[in-house]
């Protein structure tokens, strides 16, 4: 695990964008695993800047998103589909046929999830997976006590996650209680994982992930067993680990 403590969110976003861009430059048909949420917004902004400057093309890239809410219409302002198009896909040259986002409204979610994992494998696996982290150390929507080898599936969101995500909705009741999420087993098969975090509210989760034991109560702690993980945090999120690294 390599750990970068950056001076602020902007610096962290730029570093993550540079690493992701270097993957695409070295392998233009890279398979990207992408995250939503507030953490990667700055990184997506820098990727769009690189595209606009003619430094980067996504023409041959394929992408797989980590998760999507169940039963939220695709075009809802809070769907991860909307998020990805607004923050990235509408602004770059990715072929929309190559974009994969879990569909939270499918009739047969079990088949959908199996097919999602199969499609990732058939593409050759994810080259670089972007992750944020929950305050409870979830990755994707793999909440504490998730099974480490799980694949993509429908998950119940933890109360704390529903509360944290309610900042985007009008009321707590509007926040979906389930999501389709890549499993930790799916995530761990990625060749390179970049986990990003910023702000004081993530400091405890980052400490538990890096310093604590590997424990299903801290889903991100399993990343210690992955051969290539890059953790990029700002000073606030890294505050409790700086004396250990
Ligand atoms: C998003 C995802 C989640 C978020 C996490 C942090 O696709 O899978 O694990 O990365 O909840 O969210 P933010 O970045 O909003 O703090």
mmCIF file of C-alpha atoms and ligand atoms in Angstrom:
data_model
loop_
_atom_site.group_PDB
_atom_site.id
_atom_site.type_symbol
_atom_site.label_atom_id
_atom_site.label_comp_id
_atom_site.label_asym_id
_atom_site.label_seq_id
_atom_site.Cartn_x
_atom_site.Cartn_y
_atom_site.Cartn_z
ATOM 1 C CA UNK A 1 0.000 0.000 0.000
ATOM 2 C CA UNK A 2 1.509 3.343 -0.983
ATOM 3 C CA UNK A 3 0.095 6.353 0.862
ATOM 4 C CA UNK A 4 0.151 9.970 -0.248
ATOM 5 C CA UNK A 5 -0.902 12.673 2.209
ATOM 6 C CA UNK A 6 -1.557 15.724 0.062
ATOM 7 C CA UNK A 7 -1.757 19.274 1.362
ATOM 8 C CA UNK A 8 -5.383 19.703 0.331
ATOM 9 C CA UNK A 9 -8.295 18.294 -1.694
ATOM 10 C CA UNK A 10 -7.193 20.019 -4.885
ATOM 11 C CA UNK A 11 -3.708 18.521 -4.699
ATOM 12 C CA UNK A 12 -5.161 15.067 -3.979
ATOM 13 C CA UNK A 13 -7.581 15.364 -6.917
ATOM 14 C CA UNK A 14 -4.781 16.395 -9.279
ATOM 15 C CA UNK A 15 -2.559 13.510 -8.176
ATOM 16 C CA UNK A 16 -5.357 10.962 -8.643
ATOM 17 C CA UNK A 17 -6.182 12.401 -12.089
ATOM 18 C CA UNK A 18 -2.511 12.222 -13.102
ATOM 19 C CA UNK A 19 -2.214 8.578 -12.050
ATOM 20 C CA UNK A 20 -5.445 7.622 -13.819
ATOM 21 C CA UNK A 21 -4.362 9.541 -16.934
ATOM 22 C CA UNK A 22 -1.022 7.740 -16.971
ATOM 23 C CA UNK A 23 -2.866 4.400 -17.007
ATOM 24 C CA UNK A 24 -4.848 5.532 -20.053
ATOM 25 C CA UNK A 25 -1.772 6.910 -21.825
ATOM 26 C CA UNK A 26 0.080 3.632 -21.322
ATOM 27 C CA UNK A 27 -2.959 1.509 -22.233
ATOM 28 C CA UNK A 28 -5.524 3.503 -24.244
ATOM 29 C CA UNK A 29 -8.085 0.677 -23.969
ATOM 30 C CA UNK A 30 -7.865 0.632 -20.161
ATOM 31 C CA UNK A 31 -10.758 -0.795 -18.172
ATOM 32 C CA UNK A 32 -11.650 1.728 -15.478
ATOM 33 C CA UNK A 33 -13.604 1.066 -12.293
ATOM 34 C CA UNK A 34 -15.238 4.335 -11.277
ATOM 35 C CA UNK A 35 -16.749 5.750 -8.094
ATOM 36 C CA UNK A 36 -19.305 8.451 -7.403
ATOM 37 C CA UNK A 37 -19.817 10.617 -4.297
ATOM 38 C CA UNK A 38 -18.199 13.933 -3.453
ATOM 39 C CA UNK A 39 -14.639 12.592 -3.179
ATOM 40 C CA UNK A 40 -13.796 11.989 -6.889
ATOM 41 C CA UNK A 41 -15.508 15.151 -8.229
ATOM 42 C CA UNK A 42 -12.216 17.111 -8.295
ATOM 43 C CA UNK A 43 -10.384 14.248 -10.002
ATOM 44 C CA UNK A 44 -13.068 14.073 -12.717
ATOM 45 C CA UNK A 45 -12.723 17.856 -13.200
ATOM 46 C CA UNK A 46 -8.989 17.460 -13.848
ATOM 47 C CA UNK A 47 -9.575 14.538 -16.240
ATOM 48 C CA UNK A 48 -12.018 16.693 -18.232
ATOM 49 C CA UNK A 49 -9.393 19.467 -18.288
ATOM 50 C CA UNK A 50 -6.815 17.047 -19.684
ATOM 51 C CA UNK A 51 -9.291 15.913 -22.335
ATOM 52 C CA UNK A 52 -10.087 19.534 -23.298
ATOM 53 C CA UNK A 53 -6.382 20.299 -23.522
ATOM 54 C CA UNK A 54 -5.983 17.416 -25.993
ATOM 55 C CA UNK A 55 -3.748 15.509 -23.584
ATOM 56 C CA UNK A 56 -6.034 12.524 -23.063
ATOM 57 C CA UNK A 57 -8.575 10.491 -25.012
ATOM 58 C CA UNK A 58 -11.112 8.047 -23.603
ATOM 59 C CA UNK A 59 -12.108 6.729 -27.057
ATOM 60 C CA UNK A 60 -11.007 3.160 -26.371
ATOM 61 C CA UNK A 61 -11.619 3.148 -22.615
ATOM 62 C CA UNK A 62 -14.294 0.965 -21.030
ATOM 63 C CA UNK A 63 -15.734 1.844 -17.627
ATOM 64 C CA UNK A 64 -17.597 -0.015 -14.906
ATOM 65 C CA UNK A 65 -19.147 1.902 -12.045
ATOM 66 C CA UNK A 66 -19.025 0.564 -8.528
ATOM 67 C CA UNK A 67 -22.626 1.013 -7.580
ATOM 68 C CA UNK A 68 -26.089 2.460 -8.098
ATOM 69 C CA UNK A 69 -29.111 2.969 -5.878
ATOM 70 C CA UNK A 70 -31.958 0.450 -6.205
ATOM 71 C CA UNK A 71 -35.307 1.767 -7.502
ATOM 72 C CA UNK A 72 -34.147 5.325 -8.074
ATOM 73 C CA UNK A 73 -35.051 6.338 -11.656
ATOM 74 C CA UNK A 74 -31.965 6.455 -13.875
ATOM 75 C CA UNK A 75 -32.549 10.141 -14.662
ATOM 76 C CA UNK A 76 -33.112 11.177 -11.020
ATOM 77 C CA UNK A 77 -30.750 14.013 -10.004
ATOM 78 C CA UNK A 78 -29.327 11.748 -7.311
ATOM 79 C CA UNK A 79 -28.790 8.627 -9.411
ATOM 80 C CA UNK A 80 -25.179 7.631 -9.936
ATOM 81 C CA UNK A 81 -25.991 7.430 -13.639
ATOM 82 C CA UNK A 82 -26.800 11.178 -13.620
ATOM 83 C CA UNK A 83 -23.721 11.869 -11.494
ATOM 84 C CA UNK A 84 -21.365 10.115 -13.908
ATOM 85 C CA UNK A 85 -22.762 11.810 -16.996
ATOM 86 C CA UNK A 86 -22.750 15.259 -15.378
ATOM 87 C CA UNK A 87 -19.289 14.979 -13.880
ATOM 88 C CA UNK A 88 -17.470 13.037 -16.578
ATOM 89 C CA UNK A 89 -19.094 11.220 -19.476
ATOM 90 C CA UNK A 90 -20.881 14.243 -21.024
ATOM 91 C CA UNK A 91 -17.551 16.063 -21.229
ATOM 92 C CA UNK A 92 -15.210 13.448 -22.734
ATOM 93 C CA UNK A 93 -15.027 11.277 -25.857
ATOM 94 C CA UNK A 94 -15.843 7.933 -24.220
ATOM 95 C CA UNK A 95 -18.037 5.718 -26.406
ATOM 96 C CA UNK A 96 -21.313 5.523 -24.436
ATOM 97 C CA UNK A 97 -21.495 1.833 -25.470
ATOM 98 C CA UNK A 98 -18.430 1.304 -23.308
ATOM 99 C CA UNK A 99 -19.990 2.815 -20.183
ATOM 100 C CA UNK A 100 -21.329 0.327 -17.634
ATOM 101 C CA UNK A 101 -23.292 1.475 -14.602
ATOM 102 C CA UNK A 102 -25.333 -0.953 -12.499
ATOM 103 C CA UNK A 103 -29.044 -0.648 -13.301
ATOM 104 C CA UNK A 104 -30.969 -0.309 -10.061
ATOM 105 C CA UNK A 105 -34.302 -0.862 -11.798
ATOM 106 C CA UNK A 106 -33.757 -4.245 -13.434
ATOM 107 C CA UNK A 107 -36.420 -6.925 -13.103
ATOM 108 C CA UNK A 108 -33.886 -9.663 -12.350
ATOM 109 C CA UNK A 109 -31.105 -8.128 -10.232
ATOM 110 C CA UNK A 110 -29.445 -11.487 -9.501
ATOM 111 C CA UNK A 111 -28.910 -12.186 -13.198
ATOM 112 C CA UNK A 112 -27.918 -8.574 -13.804
ATOM 113 C CA UNK A 113 -25.246 -8.723 -11.080
ATOM 114 C CA UNK A 114 -23.855 -12.065 -12.335
ATOM 115 C CA UNK A 115 -23.688 -10.676 -15.868
ATOM 116 C CA UNK A 116 -21.970 -7.489 -14.618
ATOM 117 C CA UNK A 117 -19.124 -9.495 -13.065
ATOM 118 C CA UNK A 118 -18.922 -11.727 -16.141
ATOM 119 C CA UNK A 119 -18.671 -8.685 -18.411
ATOM 120 C CA UNK A 120 -15.807 -7.277 -16.315
ATOM 121 C CA UNK A 121 -13.978 -10.618 -16.579
ATOM 122 C CA UNK A 122 -14.626 -10.876 -20.334
ATOM 123 C CA UNK A 123 -13.095 -7.411 -20.832
ATOM 124 C CA UNK A 124 -9.928 -8.682 -19.138
ATOM 125 C CA UNK A 125 -10.604 -7.285 -15.658
ATOM 126 C CA UNK A 126 -10.400 -3.783 -14.234
ATOM 127 C CA UNK A 127 -7.012 -2.126 -14.775
ATOM 128 C CA UNK A 128 -7.549 0.672 -12.280
ATOM 129 C CA UNK A 129 -10.336 0.983 -9.745
ATOM 130 C CA UNK A 130 -11.148 4.315 -8.074
ATOM 131 C CA UNK A 131 -12.600 4.049 -4.564
ATOM 132 C CA UNK A 132 -13.866 6.508 -1.988
ATOM 133 C CA UNK A 133 -14.394 5.338 1.573
ATOM 134 C CA UNK A 134 -17.366 5.673 3.908
ATOM 135 C CA UNK A 135 -17.062 7.009 7.457
ATOM 136 C CA UNK A 136 -17.644 3.389 8.490
ATOM 137 C CA UNK A 137 -14.847 2.287 6.109
ATOM 138 C CA UNK A 138 -17.220 0.873 3.485
ATOM 139 C CA UNK A 139 -15.877 0.552 -0.059
ATOM 140 C CA UNK A 140 -18.448 0.539 -2.824
ATOM 141 C CA UNK A 141 -21.511 -0.130 -0.709
ATOM 142 C CA UNK A 142 -19.893 -3.026 1.081
ATOM 143 C CA UNK A 143 -20.881 -2.123 4.599
ATOM 144 C CA UNK A 144 -19.251 -3.436 7.809
ATOM 145 C CA UNK A 145 -19.556 -7.229 8.149
ATOM 146 C CA UNK A 146 -19.696 -7.746 4.384
ATOM 147 C CA UNK A 147 -18.151 -11.005 3.229
ATOM 148 C CA UNK A 148 -14.740 -10.317 1.701
ATOM 149 C CA UNK A 149 -15.173 -12.602 -1.346
ATOM 150 C CA UNK A 150 -18.650 -11.334 -2.376
ATOM 151 C CA UNK A 151 -19.315 -10.375 -5.988
ATOM 152 C CA UNK A 152 -21.670 -7.739 -7.382
ATOM 153 C CA UNK A 153 -25.035 -7.953 -5.639
ATOM 154 C CA UNK A 154 -27.934 -6.062 -4.053
ATOM 155 C CA UNK A 155 -26.976 -4.712 -0.621
ATOM 156 C CA UNK A 156 -28.800 -3.006 2.244
ATOM 157 C CA UNK A 157 -27.268 0.348 3.128
ATOM 158 C CA UNK A 158 -26.169 0.932 6.734
ATOM 159 C CA UNK A 159 -28.120 3.519 8.743
ATOM 160 C CA UNK A 160 -24.970 5.675 8.919
ATOM 161 C CA UNK A 161 -24.572 5.556 5.115
ATOM 162 C CA UNK A 162 -28.222 6.524 4.575
ATOM 163 C CA UNK A 163 -27.694 9.436 6.966
ATOM 164 C CA UNK A 164 -24.413 10.509 5.314
ATOM 165 C CA UNK A 165 -25.996 10.374 1.832
ATOM 166 C CA UNK A 166 -29.123 12.262 2.948
ATOM 167 C CA UNK A 167 -27.169 15.496 2.401
ATOM 168 C CA UNK A 168 -27.986 15.143 -1.309
ATOM 169 C CA UNK A 169 -31.741 14.485 -0.799
ATOM 170 C CA UNK A 170 -34.552 16.696 0.537
ATOM 171 C CA UNK A 171 -35.446 14.320 3.347
ATOM 172 C CA UNK A 172 -33.938 11.235 4.996
ATOM 173 C CA UNK A 173 -36.975 9.207 3.841
ATOM 174 C CA UNK A 174 -36.105 9.879 0.188
ATOM 175 C CA UNK A 175 -32.690 8.185 0.460
ATOM 176 C CA UNK A 176 -32.805 4.692 -1.088
ATOM 177 C CA UNK A 177 -32.113 1.925 1.418
ATOM 178 C CA UNK A 178 -30.596 -0.521 -1.067
ATOM 179 C CA UNK A 179 -28.012 -0.423 -3.814
ATOM 180 C CA UNK A 180 -26.391 -2.702 -6.354
ATOM 181 C CA UNK A 181 -22.699 -2.753 -5.495
ATOM 182 C CA UNK A 182 -19.615 -4.482 -6.801
ATOM 183 C CA UNK A 183 -18.562 -6.861 -4.061
ATOM 184 C CA UNK A 184 -15.239 -6.746 -2.275
ATOM 185 C CA UNK A 185 -14.271 -9.890 -4.226
ATOM 186 C CA UNK A 186 -14.943 -8.004 -7.482
ATOM 187 C CA UNK A 187 -12.985 -4.952 -6.291
ATOM 188 C CA UNK A 188 -10.021 -7.043 -5.115
ATOM 189 C CA UNK A 189 -9.606 -8.526 -8.617
ATOM 190 C CA UNK A 190 -8.711 -5.054 -9.989
ATOM 191 C CA UNK A 191 -5.071 -4.729 -10.996
ATOM 192 C CA UNK A 192 -4.528 -1.334 -9.338
ATOM 193 C CA UNK A 193 -6.753 0.314 -6.730
ATOM 194 C CA UNK A 194 -6.684 4.022 -5.944
ATOM 195 C CA UNK A 195 -8.548 4.900 -2.738
ATOM 196 C CA UNK A 196 -9.219 8.569 -2.120
ATOM 197 C CA UNK A 197 -10.450 10.386 0.990
ATOM 198 C CA UNK A 198 -10.644 13.948 2.163
ATOM 199 C CA UNK A 199 -11.851 15.776 5.243
ATOM 200 C CA UNK A 200 -11.784 15.152 8.963
ATOM 201 C CA UNK A 201 -14.852 12.885 8.865
ATOM 202 C CA UNK A 202 -12.784 10.217 7.038
ATOM 203 C CA UNK A 203 -9.735 10.311 9.365
ATOM 204 C CA UNK A 204 -10.912 7.494 11.648
ATOM 205 C CA UNK A 205 -11.807 5.230 8.698
ATOM 206 C CA UNK A 206 -8.396 5.833 7.102
ATOM 207 C CA UNK A 207 -6.667 5.059 10.393
ATOM 208 C CA UNK A 208 -8.664 1.861 10.902
ATOM 209 C CA UNK A 209 -7.946 0.779 7.334
ATOM 210 C CA UNK A 210 -4.192 1.381 7.508
ATOM 211 C CA UNK A 211 -3.288 0.708 11.121
ATOM 212 C CA UNK A 212 -5.932 -1.753 12.337
ATOM 213 C CA UNK A 213 -6.273 -5.487 11.760
ATOM 214 C CA UNK A 214 -7.967 -6.924 8.679
ATOM 215 C CA UNK A 215 -11.506 -7.097 9.965
ATOM 216 C CA UNK A 216 -14.915 -7.411 8.221
ATOM 217 C CA UNK A 217 -16.090 -4.603 10.528
ATOM 218 C CA UNK A 218 -13.647 -2.373 8.594
ATOM 219 C CA UNK A 219 -14.337 -3.414 4.973
ATOM 220 C CA UNK A 220 -11.479 -1.307 3.533
ATOM 221 C CA UNK A 221 -8.955 -3.127 5.758
ATOM 222 C CA UNK A 222 -8.926 -6.041 3.267
ATOM 223 C CA UNK A 223 -7.100 -3.747 0.826
ATOM 224 C CA UNK A 224 -3.938 -4.422 2.844
ATOM 225 C CA UNK A 225 -3.871 -7.830 1.140
ATOM 226 C CA UNK A 226 -4.001 -6.333 -2.363
ATOM 227 C CA UNK A 227 -0.628 -6.080 -4.134
ATOM 228 C CA UNK A 228 -1.150 -2.620 -5.615
ATOM 229 C CA UNK A 229 -3.134 -0.033 -3.668
ATOM 230 C CA UNK A 230 -2.516 3.722 -3.768
ATOM 231 C CA UNK A 231 -4.148 5.731 -0.976
ATOM 232 C CA UNK A 232 -4.493 9.449 -1.672
ATOM 233 C CA UNK A 233 -5.737 11.603 1.207
ATOM 234 C CA UNK A 234 -5.668 15.256 2.181
ATOM 235 C CA UNK A 235 -4.074 16.330 5.469
ATOM 236 C CA UNK A 236 -7.368 16.154 7.364
ATOM 237 C CA UNK A 237 -8.231 12.614 6.290
ATOM 238 C CA UNK A 238 -4.619 11.548 6.871
ATOM 239 C CA UNK A 239 -4.304 13.248 10.275
ATOM 240 C CA UNK A 240 -4.451 10.061 12.341
ATOM 241 C CA UNK A 241 -1.991 8.046 10.233
ATOM 242 C CA UNK A 242 0.809 10.525 9.607
ATOM 243 C CA UNK A 243 2.793 9.266 12.619
ATOM 244 C CA UNK A 244 2.620 5.660 11.374
ATOM 245 C CA UNK A 245 3.951 6.094 7.841
HETATM 246 C C1 LIG B 1 -19.545 5.671 -4.387
HETATM 247 C C2 LIG B 1 -19.221 4.661 -3.379
HETATM 248 C C3 LIG B 1 -19.090 4.990 -1.943
HETATM 249 C C4 LIG B 1 -18.420 6.354 -1.692
HETATM 250 C C5 LIG B 1 -18.318 6.628 -0.196
HETATM 251 C C6 LIG B 1 -17.756 7.996 0.075
HETATM 252 O O1 LIG B 1 -19.591 5.123 -5.677
HETATM 253 O O2 LIG B 1 -19.098 3.526 -3.721
HETATM 254 O O3 LIG B 1 -18.329 3.985 -1.307
HETATM 255 O O4 LIG B 1 -17.148 6.350 -2.266
HETATM 256 O O5 LIG B 1 -19.585 6.521 0.400
HETATM 257 O O6 LIG B 1 -18.656 8.965 -0.392
HETATM 258 P P1 LIG B 1 -18.246 10.501 -0.479
HETATM 259 O O7 LIG B 1 -17.159 10.598 -1.484
HETATM 260 O O8 LIG B 1 -19.492 11.206 -0.926
HETATM 261 O O9 LIG B 1 -17.791 10.890 0.889
#
